[in-house]
Amino acid sequence: MLSIIRERLRQGHRTGKYPKVEPVLPERFRGLPTIDHQHCQPNCTQCIEGCPFGALQKVAGKLELDMGLCLFCPECSAICEHGALSFSRDYHLSSRTRAGLIVDETEFKMVEALDAKMKKLFGRSLKLRQVSAGGCNACEADLNVLGTLNFDLARFGIQFVASPRHADGIIVTGPVTENMKSALLDAYAAVPEPKLVIASGACAIGGGPFKDSPEASNGIGDILPVDLYIPGCPPHPYTALDAMLRLMGQL
Amino acid sequence: MNRSKLIRFQHGACIPLAELPRLDFATFRESLLEEVANHARVASFFGHPSDDGLELYAILAHDWQGDLALLHTRVADTYPSLTPDCAQLHLFERELAEQYGVRPEGHPWLKPVRFHNPWVDTDDIWGRNAKQHPIPGDMDFYRVEGEEVHEVAVGPIHAGVIEPGHFRFQCHGEQVMHLEISLGFQHRGIEQMLIGGPHPTSIYQLEAAAGDTTIGHTTAYSQVLESLAGHDTMPRAYAIRSIALELERLANHVGGIGGLTTDVGFLPTASFCGRLRGDYLNLSAELCGSRFGRGLIRPGGVQFDLDNALVDKVKQRLAVLEPETRGAIELCFDNPSVLARFEGIGVVSTDDAEELGLVGVAAKACGLVRDARLHHPFGSGETKFDTPVIEIDGDVCARGNVRRREIYASHELLRDTLTQLPAGGIYSPLESLAPDSLAVSLCEGWRGELIHTAITDSNGRISRYKIVDPSFHNWSALALSLRGEQISDFPVCNKSFDLSYCGFDL
Ligand code: SF4
């Protein structure tokens, strides 16, 4: 018993000060992409060709990056010789709509809170059933991290629950393999109305690295109505936490 | 035995297919069994369809000699199963049956593995409808009948935030008589998508073959391609891969011990380890921006270098983390009520471990020295690993202890590697791959040995890519370890193996 107390004192108090104090992310962390349209050359398509998942395209001559397809790898920013494409350390990446994940000339909009009625229901307490549907388990791992001392998810009223019947919604990871489709639909059906659906990670949003796999769908978009998209491969825990808190109207 | 029947080589070699003798099946069988009797183990076993049937390749590892042996034969629609004489092959043969519709006659446990349609135009050997996707978990489960016997079915979706899988327990009261595990829910068709590659998408799919083993799988993949391309990978790149690999091991082992203590309700270690695991992941992010090592390793080298300032930062952080980790872990291994839940639970005997061909933590916990860092090192001695950890009891405690001691060994290895980082470049692009060739690479991921094999076609494109995650060998051991245990010990047994669903399902 004494050794436990001694160790407890040494390990110290570790709960982070977020959201009062902004977290410091590693220098090389790749967050919100920034496109410098001044430096982006009109006829250059190097980065577009360099992205194997089609996250980049030019629309009316302007470069756009779709964070729903982006794996946040370092390739495209390294390809761009003109210094027009880079990743900032901003971890606020999520959106209520699929189109909201597109980074273009307009300013990126953070997650909007639920409407008044839904916020009344879920704003202070949100129970989620996580369904893992064919990803790589890194998304799950970084959702699990939210339960550790540092993040202490429960202090925000968010909890992952075992039964969909106890849940207010589901948070899905993975592109939805053929073999998980029916289990996912069953879990969704078991959640009482009104309910929320959160797509967490590139896989669940657009298939991620498994886009166009013969054994999986390209995310949950065609299968379920999505209320919140959290990009990343996997999303940083702060990206996910920020998204959920904003959805609940706590930030 | 006539050595010309098989090819001996070290991993990293590129073998022209023309040099591979094709044995008739009887000789193949005899040679394989003889090798296994001479302390080889089956590291990989897979098929490659050709115009004249299915080419079969067996890769056997002679760990203490540090080399591999390759056997090759061809089969048609059926062949006499090897499993009755060599249990290690049981799952490999089931996999072949599912992929290519080739029936191993006399296989004692012939059931689907991942629930997908055959990869070639052939009849499904279980008679499943080719026009529909098979239903996962749709197979004959082993069943114990009798009064007071009951069956507990769990999954695919489990209670926690974890991957899907289906478990069926045959119980008598609290006691488990038999556990059968049916996976495949995470099957994304990775090996199929790699065919015709290397594609621009391939490396990303390898990064996500098992997300907690990104460094391990991308290292194995890069090494295979580098072997096929005859690439001289730079010493500094090897060293950085090794640093990332040990950081990955630390994060997962620390998290794993936290998980073990969660499952027995010992919260101090559980919560300390949960935090510490995150700190190790953050160190990986210092290296490459991603907590899971995404973007770091590429065929040809690595994409991020460490300057002196970063080396010092990593060293300093590790120096703080090491005593904190020790403190958190020793607490539980000193605690009698925790040990009472670990000791003697979920035992796998050394004989069973050997017969099943276990690898990694599960094998080391049964007294088997199997560590690719020792037996099949890559590079030219950038890292000097000479302290494999073994325990002998084969129980939950032994598996926990292997992980605990590997954590300390990783710290030591990291200190050395960070201090003696070779100078020079980190990346040079690959030339094209040798046509009609085969290469194998091994990498000791945190769970155990990852073994990747690639075969190229006449254009130097990949025509077969075979991944064996340690989980492939080790899931059977979890099922075995549950025999005679209380069903309430399942979580802690499961966590002690800490296997990957997606690494198995691919
Ligand atoms: S989005 Fe990336 S991290 Fe998440 S499950 Fe898919 S591959 Fe894994």
CSV table of N, CA, C and O in Angstrom, one decimal, chain B residues 43 55 333 371:
chain,number,residue,atom,x,y,z
B,43,ALA,N,7.9,-20.6,-41.2
B,43,ALA,CA,7.7,-19.1,-41.0
B,43,ALA,C,6.6,-18.6,-41.9
B,43,ALA,O,5.8,-17.7,-41.6
B,55,GLU,N,1.4,-23.0,-57.4
B,55,GLU,CA,2.8,-23.1,-56.9
B,55,GLU,C,2.8,-22.9,-55.4
B,55,GLU,O,2.2,-21.9,-54.9
B,333,PHE,N,4.1,-5.9,-10.5
B,333,PHE,CA,4.7,-7.2,-10.4
B,333,PHE,C,5.2,-7.5,-9.0
B,333,PHE,O,5.8,-8.6,-8.7
B,371,ASP,N,13.7,-14.4,-31.9
B,371,ASP,CA,13.7,-13.0,-32.0
B,371,ASP,C,14.5,-12.6,-33.2
B,371,ASP,O,15.7,-12.8,-33.3
